[in-house]
Amino acid sequence: MRTLWCERAWIEDGDNAPDIQHGVRVEYDDGGIVRAVNVGTEPPPDALVLRGIVFPAASNAHSHAFHRALRGRTHGESGTFWTWRQAMYRAAGALTPALYEELATAVYTEMVTAGWTSVAEFHYLHHRPDGTPYGWKGDSGAHGSAHAMERALARAAVTAGIRLILLDTCYLSSGFGAPLQLEQIRFSDGSSAAWLTRLDALRSAFADEFDAAQVSVGAALHSVRAVDEAALAEIARQLPVDLPLHIHLSEQPAENSDCLAATGLTPTGLLARHGLLSSRLTVVHATHLTSADIRLLGDAHVTVAMCPTTEADLADGIGPARALHDAGAQVALGTDQHAVIDPWLEMRALEHGERLAGGRRGRFAPAELIRIAAAGGARAQGRTGPGLAVGRLCDLVALDPRSTRTAGSRPDQLPLTATAQDITAVVVGGVAVARDGRHIRLGNPADLLATAIDKLEAAGEPEGAAASKD
C-alpha cells in the first residue's frame, strides 16, 4: 500500500452530501485504486502531501487533440461552425504521425496540468491524406507502421501521463447520400465492414502494446450525416457490446433538418430506430433537441458530453443540460476543440449557460458540477471514477483556496470561482504529475505547444486560418 495525505479534501460518503474534511489520509494500491480513507489525521512520514483543498480530478469526455492548433487563429472574420471547419480541415491535412505525436503530447500536457487526468479522444485521422493506410506496401518504422496515427496519440498520452481512451471513429460520407470531400478522404475506411475490421485489429495491437489502465480503445460514429443507415444497422449488429460508443449528435440545426429530410426522423430518433440508444452510448453536444429527443436519451440513460466553451466559441447554442439530467441522462464535460482547456471554466460555463437560457441561478449545485466533471466523464470513458472513496481511482487535484480568484470563497463553492491557475498539484494513480501549472517531467506546456504548432504551420497550416469546427 502507498499513502498520500491531504490538508483538506472533498469527501463523498455514500448518499450523504459531500463535505470538506481536514487531515485526510488516503491509502491506495499499486494500481492507483483507493483502498482506505481516514480523516482527522496527521501527515505520515514519507507520504505524498497535498496542500490546499483536494478534489476528484476531472475526466475529459470529448477531445480532438489537433484542434488545439487553431486556438486564437480563427477569430479574424465572422462565420459559423461550417466555415470554421475549413480551417480545421487544413490543419488535419498537414498532420503526419510524427507531427501529431508531438502536438498531442503538448496538448495532453496542457490538459493534465489543468486538472484533467483522463481523456476520451474522438479520433478520425486514420490514414494518409490521400486515403492510403499507414503500413501499406512496405512502409517501415514507427511512423509508417499500421495504426501509425493511433499509436502516435497513445504514445503522447503515455508521455504526458494522462489516461486515454482512443475512440476510433467511423466516417463514411460528407452528408446524407453525399460522397466524401477531398479533405475527408483520410478519415474513412470506405465501409462500415472495413472500419469494424480495422477497429478489431487496433484493439488487438493496443492490448499487446499498452497498459489498459493507461490506454484503451473505444468506438465512435462521427455523426448520423457521416454514417448512413445501412452502416448504422451493420454497426449496431456487429460492434462488440463491451465497447464505449460515442457520436456527435444534433450539434447544428442543419444536421437535424437534413436528417429529417433524409429519414423522417431526428438524429436521436434515427439512433433509436437502430437500437443504438443505451447506457454505453455518449452523445456529444446534443444542443438542438426536441422534447421527444430528451425523453429518448433520458430513458436510455445515455451520457451527454457537453462542451460549453467550444459551443460558445463556435456559436453553436446552449444545450438543455438540466433537462437531460432530469430526464435520466448523465451529463459529462469535454474540451472538444480546446478553445479552453480548464475543467473549472467548463463547469462554470455549463452553469452559466443554464442561467442564460432559463433566467434562474443555481441550476446545477457546485457539488453536482464536481460530479459531472469527474464521474460523468469517467462514465463516458467506461472507466472507474476518480475521487477519495474506496474503489475509486486516486486521480486528484489540489486547489489553492486563497488565490486572487478563490480568496473568500466557501470551499464547497470553489467550482464557481476557481480556474486551472489555482491548481497546485495534479495526481494520477497516486503519482504527482504536475505542480503549479508545470508538468513535473515535461516542464511548461506552453513551450511544447509553441514548438509543435510552429512545426505544424511550417508543414502546411496557413497563417490566420479563416473562421469556425467539426
CSV table of C-alpha atoms in Angstrom, one decimal:
chain,number,residue,atom,x,y,z
A,1,MET,CA,0.0,0.0,0.0
A,2,ARG,CA,1.0,3.6,-0.7
A,3,THR,CA,-0.1,6.7,1.2
A,4,LEU,CA,-0.9,10.3,0.5
A,5,TRP,CA,-2.2,13.0,2.8
A,6,CYS,CA,-4.5,15.9,2.1
A,7,GLU,CA,-4.6,19.0,4.2
A,8,ARG,CA,-8.3,19.3,3.3
A,9,ALA,CA,-10.3,17.2,0.9
A,10,TRP,CA,-13.8,16.9,-0.8
A,11,ILE,CA,-15.2,13.7,0.5
A,12,GLU,CA,-18.3,11.8,-0.5
A,13,ASP,CA,-19.8,9.2,1.7
A,14,GLY,CA,-22.5,7.1,0.1
A,15,ASP,CA,-25.7,9.1,-0.4
A,16,ASN,CA,-24.6,11.8,2.1
A,17,ALA,CA,-23.8,15.3,0.8
A,18,PRO,CA,-20.1,15.8,0.2
A,19,ASP,CA,-18.1,17.5,2.9
A,20,ILE,CA,-14.7,19.2,3.2
A,21,GLN,CA,-12.7,17.2,5.7
A,22,HIS,CA,-9.4,18.0,7.4
A,23,GLY,CA,-6.3,15.8,7.6
A,24,VAL,CA,-7.3,13.1,5.1
A,25,ARG,CA,-5.1,10.1,4.8
A,26,VAL,CA,-5.5,8.0,1.7
A,27,GLU,CA,-4.1,4.5,1.1
A,28,TYR,CA,-4.1,3.2,-2.4
A,29,ASP,CA,-2.7,0.1,-4.1
A,30,ASP,CA,0.0,-0.2,-6.9
A,31,GLY,CA,-2.8,0.1,-9.5
A,32,GLY,CA,-3.7,3.5,-8.1
A,33,ILE,CA,-7.1,2.4,-6.6
A,34,VAL,CA,-8.1,3.9,-3.3
A,35,ARG,CA,-8.3,1.2,-0.6
A,36,ALA,CA,-8.8,3.3,2.6
A,37,VAL,CA,-9.7,6.9,3.6
A,38,ASN,CA,-9.3,8.3,7.1
A,39,VAL,CA,-10.0,11.8,8.2
A,40,GLY,CA,-8.6,13.9,11.1
A,41,THR,CA,-5.1,12.5,10.8
A,42,GLU,CA,-1.6,14.0,10.8
A,43,PRO,CA,0.7,13.6,7.7
A,44,PRO,CA,2.5,10.2,7.9
A,45,PRO,CA,6.3,10.1,7.2
A,46,ASP,CA,7.2,9.8,3.5
A,47,ALA,CA,3.6,10.3,2.3
A,48,LEU,CA,2.8,12.5,-0.7
A,49,VAL,CA,1.4,15.7,0.9
A,50,LEU,CA,-1.2,17.8,-0.9
A,51,ARG,CA,-1.8,21.3,0.5
A,52,GLY,CA,-4.9,23.3,-0.1
A,53,ILE,CA,-8.2,21.6,-0.8
A,54,VAL,CA,-8.2,18.3,-2.8
A,55,PHE,CA,-10.9,17.4,-5.3
A,56,PRO,CA,-11.5,14.5,-7.6
A,57,ALA,CA,-9.7,15.2,-10.9
A,58,ALA,CA,-11.7,15.9,-14.0
A,59,SER,CA,-12.4,13.3,-16.7
A,60,ASN,CA,-12.5,14.8,-20.2
A,61,ALA,CA,-15.4,13.3,-22.2
A,62,HIS,CA,-14.6,14.7,-25.6
A,63,SER,CA,-11.4,15.8,-27.3
A,64,HIS,CA,-10.0,16.4,-30.8
A,65,ALA,CA,-6.3,17.0,-29.9
A,66,PHE,CA,-5.3,18.6,-33.2
A,67,HIS,CA,-7.9,21.3,-33.0
A,68,ARG,CA,-5.7,22.9,-30.3
A,69,ALA,CA,-3.6,24.3,-33.1
A,70,LEU,CA,-6.4,26.6,-34.2
A,71,ARG,CA,-6.8,28.4,-30.8
A,72,GLY,CA,-6.6,32.1,-31.3
A,73,ARG,CA,-6.3,31.8,-35.1
A,74,THR,CA,-10.0,31.7,-36.3
A,75,HIS,CA,-11.4,35.0,-34.9
A,76,GLY,CA,-10.4,37.4,-37.6
A,77,GLU,CA,-13.6,37.1,-39.6
A,78,SER,CA,-17.3,36.4,-39.0
A,79,GLY,CA,-18.5,32.9,-39.7
A,80,THR,CA,-20.2,29.7,-38.3
A,81,PHE,CA,-19.3,26.2,-37.4
A,82,TRP,CA,-19.4,25.4,-41.1
A,83,THR,CA,-16.8,28.0,-42.1
A,84,TRP,CA,-14.6,27.1,-39.0
A,85,ARG,CA,-14.3,23.5,-40.2
A,86,GLN,CA,-12.5,24.6,-43.4
A,87,ALA,CA,-9.6,25.8,-41.2
A,88,MET,CA,-9.8,22.5,-39.3
A,89,TYR,CA,-9.5,20.5,-42.5
A,90,ARG,CA,-6.4,22.4,-43.4
A,91,ALA,CA,-4.8,21.6,-40.1
A,92,ALA,CA,-5.9,17.9,-40.4
A,93,GLY,CA,-4.3,17.7,-43.9
A,94,ALA,CA,-0.9,18.8,-42.7
A,95,LEU,CA,-0.5,16.2,-39.9
A,96,THR,CA,1.9,13.3,-40.1
A,97,PRO,CA,2.3,10.7,-37.3
A,98,ALA,CA,5.4,12.4,-36.1
A,99,LEU,CA,3.8,15.8,-36.0
A,100,TYR,CA,0.7,14.5,-34.4
A,101,GLU,CA,2.6,12.8,-31.6
A,102,GLU,CA,4.4,16.0,-30.8
A,103,LEU,CA,1.3,18.2,-30.9
A,104,ALA,CA,-0.8,15.7,-28.9
A,105,THR,CA,2.0,15.3,-26.3
A,106,ALA,CA,1.8,19.1,-25.9
A,107,VAL,CA,-2.0,19.2,-25.8
A,108,TYR,CA,-2.2,16.3,-23.2
A,109,THR,CA,0.5,18.0,-21.1
A,110,GLU,CA,-1.6,21.2,-21.1
A,111,MET,CA,-4.6,19.1,-20.3
A,112,VAL,CA,-3.1,17.2,-17.3
A,113,THR,CA,-1.6,20.2,-15.8
A,114,ALA,CA,-5.0,21.9,-15.9
A,115,GLY,CA,-6.5,19.0,-13.9
A,116,TRP,CA,-7.9,16.6,-16.5
A,117,THR,CA,-6.4,13.2,-15.7
A,118,SER,CA,-8.2,11.2,-18.4
A,119,VAL,CA,-9.4,11.9,-21.8
A,120,ALA,CA,-11.7,10.4,-24.5
A,121,GLU,CA,-10.0,11.2,-27.8
A,122,PHE,CA,-12.5,11.3,-30.7
A,123,HIS,CA,-10.2,10.2,-33.5
A,124,TYR,CA,-10.7,10.1,-37.2
A,125,LEU,CA,-7.3,11.0,-38.7
A,126,HIS,CA,-6.7,7.3,-39.6
A,127,HIS,CA,-4.9,7.3,-43.0
A,128,ARG,CA,-2.5,9.3,-45.2
A,129,PRO,CA,-4.1,12.5,-46.8
A,130,ASP,CA,-4.7,10.5,-50.0
A,131,GLY,CA,-6.5,7.8,-48.1
A,132,THR,CA,-3.9,5.1,-48.3
A,133,PRO,CA,-3.4,3.3,-44.9
A,134,TYR,CA,-0.2,3.6,-43.0
A,135,GLY,CA,1.8,0.4,-43.1
A,136,TRP,CA,0.7,-0.2,-46.7
A,137,LYS,CA,3.1,-1.6,-49.3
A,138,GLY,CA,6.2,-2.0,-47.2
A,139,ASP,CA,6.1,1.1,-45.0
A,140,SER,CA,8.5,0.7,-42.1
A,141,GLY,CA,9.5,2.5,-39.0
A,142,ALA,CA,7.4,3.7,-36.1
A,143,HIS,CA,5.7,6.4,-38.2
A,144,GLY,CA,5.0,4.2,-41.2
A,145,SER,CA,3.5,1.1,-39.4
A,146,ALA,CA,-0.1,0.1,-39.3
A,147,HIS,CA,-2.2,2.3,-36.9
A,148,ALA,CA,0.6,5.0,-37.0
A,149,MET,CA,-1.7,7.9,-36.2
A,150,GLU,CA,-3.4,6.0,-33.4
A,151,ARG,CA,-0.1,4.8,-31.9
A,152,ALA,CA,1.1,8.5,-32.1
A,153,LEU,CA,-1.8,9.5,-29.8
A,154,ALA,CA,-1.3,6.6,-27.5
A,155,ARG,CA,2.4,7.4,-27.1
A,156,ALA,CA,1.6,11.1,-26.5
A,157,ALA,CA,-0.8,10.1,-23.7
A,158,VAL,CA,1.8,7.9,-22.0
A,159,THR,CA,4.4,10.6,-22.3
A,160,ALA,CA,2.1,13.2,-20.7
A,161,GLY,CA,0.9,10.8,-18.0
A,162,ILE,CA,-2.8,11.1,-18.9
A,163,ARG,CA,-5.2,8.2,-19.2
A,164,LEU,CA,-6.6,7.8,-22.7
A,165,ILE,CA,-9.5,6.1,-24.3
A,166,LEU,CA,-9.0,6.3,-28.1
A,167,LEU,CA,-12.4,6.5,-29.7
A,168,ASP,CA,-11.7,5.1,-33.2
A,169,THR,CA,-14.3,6.8,-35.4
A,170,CYS,CA,-16.3,5.6,-38.4
A,171,TYR,CA,-16.6,8.3,-41.0
A,172,LEU,CA,-18.1,7.3,-44.4
A,173,SER,CA,-19.7,10.3,-46.1
A,174,SER,CA,-19.9,14.1,-46.1
A,175,GLY,CA,-23.6,14.2,-45.6
A,176,PHE,CA,-26.8,12.2,-46.2
A,177,GLY,CA,-26.1,10.5,-49.5
A,178,ALA,CA,-23.1,12.7,-50.3
A,179,PRO,CA,-19.6,11.4,-51.1
A,180,LEU,CA,-16.6,12.4,-49.1
A,181,GLN,CA,-14.9,15.7,-49.8
A,182,LEU,CA,-11.3,15.5,-50.7
A,183,GLU,CA,-10.3,16.8,-47.3
A,184,GLN,CA,-12.2,13.9,-45.6
A,185,ILE,CA,-10.6,11.1,-47.6
A,186,ARG,CA,-8.0,10.3,-44.8
A,187,PHE,CA,-10.9,10.0,-42.3
A,188,SER,CA,-12.6,7.0,-44.0
A,189,ASP,CA,-12.1,3.2,-44.3
A,190,GLY,CA,-14.6,3.1,-47.1
A,191,SER,CA,-17.3,1.0,-45.5
A,192,SER,CA,-18.6,0.0,-42.1
A,193,ALA,CA,-17.3,-3.5,-42.6
A,194,ALA,CA,-13.7,-2.2,-43.2
A,195,TRP,CA,-13.9,0.1,-40.2
A,196,LEU,CA,-15.0,-2.8,-38.0
A,197,THR,CA,-12.2,-4.9,-39.2
A,198,ARG,CA,-9.6,-2.2,-38.6
A,199,LEU,CA,-11.1,-1.4,-35.2
A,200,ASP,CA,-10.7,-5.1,-34.2
A,201,ALA,CA,-7.1,-5.1,-35.3
A,202,LEU,CA,-6.4,-1.8,-33.5
A,203,ARG,CA,-7.8,-3.3,-30.3
A,204,SER,CA,-5.5,-6.3,-30.5
A,205,ALA,CA,-2.5,-4.1,-31.3
A,206,PHE,CA,-3.1,-1.8,-28.4
A,207,ALA,CA,-3.8,-4.7,-25.9
A,208,ASP,CA,-0.4,-6.0,-26.8
A,209,GLU,CA,1.4,-2.7,-26.7
A,210,PHE,CA,-0.1,-0.6,-23.9
A,211,ASP,CA,-1.2,-0.9,-20.3
A,212,ALA,CA,-5.0,-1.0,-20.4
A,213,ALA,CA,-5.2,1.2,-17.3
A,214,GLN,CA,-3.4,3.9,-19.3
A,215,VAL,CA,-4.5,3.4,-22.9
A,216,SER,CA,-7.7,1.7,-24.1
A,217,VAL,CA,-9.8,1.7,-27.3
A,218,GLY,CA,-13.5,2.6,-27.7
A,219,ALA,CA,-15.6,3.3,-30.8
A,220,ALA,CA,-17.3,6.3,-32.3
A,221,LEU,CA,-19.6,7.2,-35.1
A,222,HIS,CA,-18.7,10.7,-36.4
A,223,SER,CA,-22.4,11.7,-36.8
A,224,VAL,CA,-25.6,10.5,-38.5
A,225,ARG,CA,-24.6,12.6,-41.5
A,226,ALA,CA,-21.3,10.8,-41.8
A,227,VAL,CA,-22.6,7.2,-41.3
A,228,ASP,CA,-25.5,6.1,-43.4
A,229,GLU,CA,-28.5,4.0,-42.3
A,230,ALA,CA,-27.2,0.7,-43.7
A,231,ALA,CA,-23.9,1.3,-41.9
A,232,LEU,CA,-25.7,2.2,-38.7
A,233,ALA,CA,-27.6,-1.1,-38.9
A,234,GLU,CA,-24.5,-3.2,-39.5
A,235,ILE,CA,-22.5,-1.5,-36.7
A,236,ALA,CA,-25.4,-1.9,-34.3
A,237,ARG,CA,-25.4,-5.7,-35.1
A,238,GLN,CA,-21.6,-6.2,-35.0
A,239,LEU,CA,-20.0,-3.8,-32.7
A,240,PRO,CA,-18.7,-5.6,-29.5
A,241,VAL,CA,-21.0,-4.9,-26.6
A,242,ASP,CA,-18.2,-4.1,-24.2
A,243,LEU,CA,-17.0,-1.0,-26.1
A,244,PRO,CA,-18.0,2.5,-25.1
A,245,LEU,CA,-19.6,4.2,-28.1
A,246,HIS,CA,-19.7,8.0,-28.9
A,247,ILE,CA,-21.3,10.1,-31.5
A,248,HIS,CA,-21.7,13.8,-32.3
A,249,LEU,CA,-25.4,14.5,-32.1
A,250,SER,CA,-27.6,17.5,-33.1
A,251,GLU,CA,-24.8,20.0,-32.8
A,252,GLN,CA,-26.3,22.0,-35.6
A,253,PRO,CA,-29.8,22.7,-36.7
A,254,ALA,CA,-28.8,21.8,-40.3
A,255,GLU,CA,-27.9,18.3,-39.2
A,256,ASN,CA,-31.4,17.9,-37.8
A,257,SER,CA,-33.2,19.3,-40.9
A,258,ASP,CA,-31.1,17.2,-43.2
A,259,CYS,CA,-31.7,14.1,-41.1
A,260,LEU,CA,-35.5,14.7,-41.1
A,261,ALA,CA,-35.5,15.2,-44.9
A,262,ALA,CA,-33.5,12.0,-45.5
A,263,THR,CA,-35.0,9.7,-42.9
A,264,GLY,CA,-38.1,11.3,-41.5
A,265,LEU,CA,-36.5,11.2,-38.0
A,266,THR,CA,-34.4,13.4,-35.8
A,267,PRO,CA,-30.8,12.1,-35.3
A,268,THR,CA,-31.9,10.8,-31.9
A,269,GLY,CA,-34.9,9.1,-33.4
A,270,LEU,CA,-32.6,7.5,-36.1
A,271,LEU,CA,-30.3,6.1,-33.4
A,272,ALA,CA,-33.3,4.7,-31.5
A,273,ARG,CA,-34.6,3.1,-34.7
A,274,HIS,CA,-31.3,1.1,-34.9
A,275,GLY,CA,-31.2,0.2,-31.2
A,276,LEU,CA,-28.1,2.4,-30.5
A,277,LEU,CA,-29.5,4.3,-27.5
A,278,SER,CA,-28.2,2.7,-24.4
A,279,SER,CA,-26.2,3.4,-21.2
A,280,ARG,CA,-22.9,2.7,-23.1
A,281,LEU,CA,-23.6,5.5,-25.5
A,282,THR,CA,-22.2,9.0,-25.1
A,283,VAL,CA,-23.8,11.7,-27.3
A,284,VAL,CA,-21.7,14.8,-27.8
A,285,HIS,CA,-23.1,18.3,-27.8
A,286,ALA,CA,-26.9,17.4,-28.0
A,287,THR,CA,-27.5,21.1,-28.4
A,288,HIS,CA,-30.6,21.2,-30.6
A,289,LEU,CA,-33.1,18.6,-29.3
A,290,THR,CA,-36.8,18.2,-29.3
A,291,SER,CA,-38.7,17.3,-26.1
A,292,ALA,CA,-39.1,13.8,-27.6
A,293,ASP,CA,-35.3,13.5,-28.1
A,294,ILE,CA,-34.7,14.4,-24.5
A,295,ARG,CA,-37.1,11.7,-23.3
A,296,LEU,CA,-35.5,9.1,-25.5
A,297,LEU,CA,-32.0,10.0,-24.3
A,298,GLY,CA,-33.1,10.1,-20.7
A,299,ASP,CA,-35.0,6.8,-20.8
A,300,ALA,CA,-31.9,5.1,-22.3
A,301,HIS,CA,-29.6,6.6,-19.6
A,302,VAL,CA,-27.1,7.8,-22.1
A,303,THR,CA,-24.2,10.0,-21.2
A,304,VAL,CA,-24.3,13.5,-22.7
A,305,ALA,CA,-20.9,15.2,-23.3
A,306,MET,CA,-21.5,18.9,-23.2
A,307,CYS,CA,-18.6,21.1,-24.4
A,308,PRO,CA,-19.8,24.6,-23.3
A,309,THR,CA,-16.8,26.6,-24.0
A,310,THR,CA,-16.5,25.1,-27.5
A,311,GLU,CA,-20.2,25.5,-28.1
A,312,ALA,CA,-19.9,29.2,-27.1
A,313,ASP,CA,-16.8,29.7,-29.2
A,314,LEU,CA,-18.4,28.3,-32.3
A,315,ALA,CA,-21.8,30.0,-31.7
A,316,ASP,CA,-23.4,26.5,-31.7
A,317,GLY,CA,-26.0,27.3,-29.0
A,318,ILE,CA,-26.8,26.3,-25.4
A,319,GLY,CA,-27.8,22.7,-24.9
A,320,PRO,CA,-30.6,21.5,-22.5
A,321,ALA,CA,-28.2,20.1,-19.9
A,322,ARG,CA,-30.5,20.3,-16.9
A,323,ALA,CA,-33.5,18.9,-18.8
A,324,LEU,CA,-31.3,16.0,-20.0
A,325,HIS,CA,-30.0,15.3,-16.4
A,326,ASP,CA,-33.6,15.4,-15.0
A,327,ALA,CA,-34.8,13.0,-17.7
A,328,GLY,CA,-32.2,10.4,-16.7
A,329,ALA,CA,-29.1,11.1,-18.7
A,330,GLN,CA,-25.7,11.5,-17.2
A,331,VAL,CA,-24.1,14.8,-18.0
A,332,ALA,CA,-20.3,15.0,-18.7
A,333,LEU,CA,-17.9,17.7,-19.8
A,334,GLY,CA,-15.4,17.8,-22.7
A,335,THR,CA,-13.0,20.4,-24.1
A,336,ASP,CA,-13.6,19.4,-27.8
A,337,GLN,CA,-11.7,22.0,-29.9
A,338,HIS,CA,-9.8,23.3,-26.9
A,339,ALA,CA,-10.7,27.0,-27.1
A,340,VAL,CA,-10.3,26.5,-23.4
A,341,ILE,CA,-8.6,23.6,-21.5
A,342,ASP,CA,-9.8,24.2,-18.0
A,343,PRO,CA,-12.3,21.9,-16.1
A,344,TRP,CA,-13.3,24.7,-13.7
A,345,LEU,CA,-14.2,27.0,-16.6
A,346,GLU,CA,-16.2,24.2,-18.3
A,347,MET,CA,-18.1,23.7,-15.1
A,348,ARG,CA,-18.8,27.4,-14.8
A,349,ALA,CA,-19.8,27.7,-18.5
A,350,LEU,CA,-22.3,24.8,-18.1
A,351,GLU,CA,-24.0,26.5,-15.2
A,352,HIS,CA,-23.9,29.9,-16.8
A,353,GLY,CA,-25.4,28.6,-20.0
A,354,GLU,CA,-28.3,27.2,-18.0
A,355,ARG,CA,-28.7,30.6,-16.2
A,356,LEU,CA,-28.7,32.5,-19.5
A,357,ALA,CA,-31.2,30.1,-21.2
A,358,GLY,CA,-33.6,29.8,-18.2
A,359,GLY,CA,-33.2,33.1,-16.3
A,360,ARG,CA,-32.6,31.3,-13.0
A,361,ARG,CA,-29.4,30.9,-10.9
A,362,GLY,CA,-28.2,27.6,-9.3
A,363,ARG,CA,-29.4,25.3,-12.0
A,364,PHE,CA,-26.5,22.9,-11.0
A,365,ALA,CA,-25.3,22.9,-7.4
A,366,PRO,CA,-21.5,23.1,-7.1
A,367,ALA,CA,-21.4,19.5,-5.9
A,368,GLU,CA,-23.3,18.4,-9.0
A,369,LEU,CA,-20.7,20.2,-11.2
A,370,ILE,CA,-17.8,18.3,-9.5
A,371,ARG,CA,-19.6,15.0,-10.1
A,372,ILE,CA,-20.3,16.0,-13.7
A,373,ALA,CA,-16.7,16.9,-14.4
A,374,ALA,CA,-15.3,13.8,-12.6
A,375,ALA,CA,-17.7,10.9,-12.5
A,376,GLY,CA,-19.6,11.9,-15.7
A,377,GLY,CA,-16.6,12.0,-17.8
A,378,ALA,CA,-15.3,8.7,-16.4
A,379,ARG,CA,-18.6,7.1,-17.3
A,380,ALA,CA,-18.3,8.3,-20.8
A,381,GLN,CA,-14.8,6.7,-20.9
A,382,GLY,CA,-16.0,3.4,-19.5
A,383,ARG,CA,-13.7,3.6,-16.5
A,384,THR,CA,-13.8,3.8,-12.7
A,385,GLY,CA,-14.3,7.4,-11.5
A,386,PRO,CA,-11.7,9.4,-9.6
A,387,GLY,CA,-12.0,10.6,-6.0
A,388,LEU,CA,-11.4,9.9,-2.4
A,389,ALA,CA,-13.6,6.9,-1.8
A,390,VAL,CA,-12.7,3.2,-1.6
A,391,GLY,CA,-12.6,1.7,-5.1
A,392,ARG,CA,-12.1,5.0,-6.9
A,393,LEU,CA,-9.1,6.0,-8.9
A,394,CYS,CA,-6.6,8.0,-6.9
A,395,ASP,CA,-6.7,10.8,-9.5
A,396,LEU,CA,-6.8,14.1,-7.7
A,397,VAL,CA,-6.3,17.9,-8.0
A,398,ALA,CA,-5.2,20.2,-5.1
A,399,LEU,CA,-6.6,23.7,-5.3
A,400,ASP,CA,-5.3,26.9,-3.6
A,401,PRO,CA,-8.3,28.3,-1.7
A,402,ARG,CA,-6.5,31.7,-1.1
A,403,SER,CA,-5.6,32.8,-4.6
A,404,THR,CA,-6.7,36.1,-6.1
A,405,ARG,CA,-9.7,34.2,-7.6
A,406,THR,CA,-10.6,31.9,-4.7
A,407,ALA,CA,-9.9,34.1,-1.6
A,408,GLY,CA,-13.0,34.4,0.4
A,409,SER,CA,-14.9,31.5,-1.4
A,410,ARG,CA,-16.7,28.9,0.7
A,411,PRO,CA,-14.8,25.7,-0.1
A,412,ASP,CA,-17.9,24.0,-1.4
A,413,GLN,CA,-18.5,26.8,-3.9
A,414,LEU,CA,-15.0,26.8,-5.5
A,415,PRO,CA,-16.4,25.3,-8.7
A,416,LEU,CA,-17.9,28.7,-9.3
A,417,THR,CA,-14.7,30.8,-8.6
A,418,ALA,CA,-11.6,28.7,-9.3
A,419,THR,CA,-9.7,28.2,-12.5
A,420,ALA,CA,-6.9,25.9,-13.5
A,421,GLN,CA,-4.4,28.6,-12.5
A,422,ASP,CA,-5.3,27.8,-8.9
A,423,ILE,CA,-4.3,24.1,-9.1
A,424,THR,CA,-1.2,23.4,-7.1
A,425,ALA,CA,-0.8,19.7,-7.8
A,426,VAL,CA,-2.3,17.0,-10.1
A,427,VAL,CA,-2.1,13.3,-9.1
A,428,VAL,CA,-2.7,10.4,-11.4
A,429,GLY,CA,-3.0,7.0,-9.8
A,430,GLY,CA,-1.4,8.3,-6.7
A,431,VAL,CA,1.6,9.8,-8.5
A,432,ALA,CA,2.1,13.6,-8.7
A,433,VAL,CA,2.5,14.5,-12.4
A,434,ALA,CA,2.1,18.3,-12.3
A,435,ARG,CA,2.6,21.2,-9.8
A,436,ASP,CA,1.7,24.9,-10.2
A,437,GLY,CA,1.0,24.7,-13.9
A,438,ARG,CA,4.1,22.8,-14.8
A,439,HIS,CA,4.4,19.2,-15.7
A,440,ILE,CA,6.9,17.5,-13.4
A,441,ARG,CA,8.8,15.7,-16.2
A,442,LEU,CA,8.0,17.8,-19.3
A,443,GLY,CA,8.0,21.3,-17.9
A,444,ASN,CA,6.0,24.3,-19.2
A,445,PRO,CA,3.2,23.1,-21.6
A,446,ALA,CA,3.4,26.5,-23.4
A,447,ASP,CA,6.9,25.7,-24.7
A,448,LEU,CA,5.8,22.3,-26.0
A,449,LEU,CA,2.7,23.8,-27.6
A,450,ALA,CA,4.5,26.7,-29.3
A,451,THR,CA,7.1,24.4,-30.8
A,452,ALA,CA,4.6,21.9,-32.1
A,453,ILE,CA,2.2,24.5,-33.6
A,454,ASP,CA,5.2,26.2,-35.3
A,455,LYS,CA,6.1,22.9,-36.9
A,456,LEU,CA,2.5,22.3,-38.0
A,457,GLU,CA,2.3,25.7,-39.6
A,458,ALA,CA,5.6,25.1,-41.4
A,459,ALA,CA,4.2,21.8,-42.7
A,460,GLY,CA,1.2,23.5,-44.3
A,461,GLU,CA,-1.2,25.1,-41.9
A,462,PRO,CA,-1.7,28.7,-43.3
A,463,GLU,CA,-1.2,31.8,-41.3
A,464,GLY,CA,-4.5,33.2,-39.8
A,465,ALA,CA,-6.7,30.2,-40.9
A,466,ALA,CA,-10.1,31.5,-41.8
A,467,ALA,CA,-13.1,31.5,-39.4
A,468,SER,CA,-15.0,28.5,-37.5
A,469,LYS,CA,-15.4,23.3,-36.4
A,470,ASP,CA,-16.3,19.6,-36.9
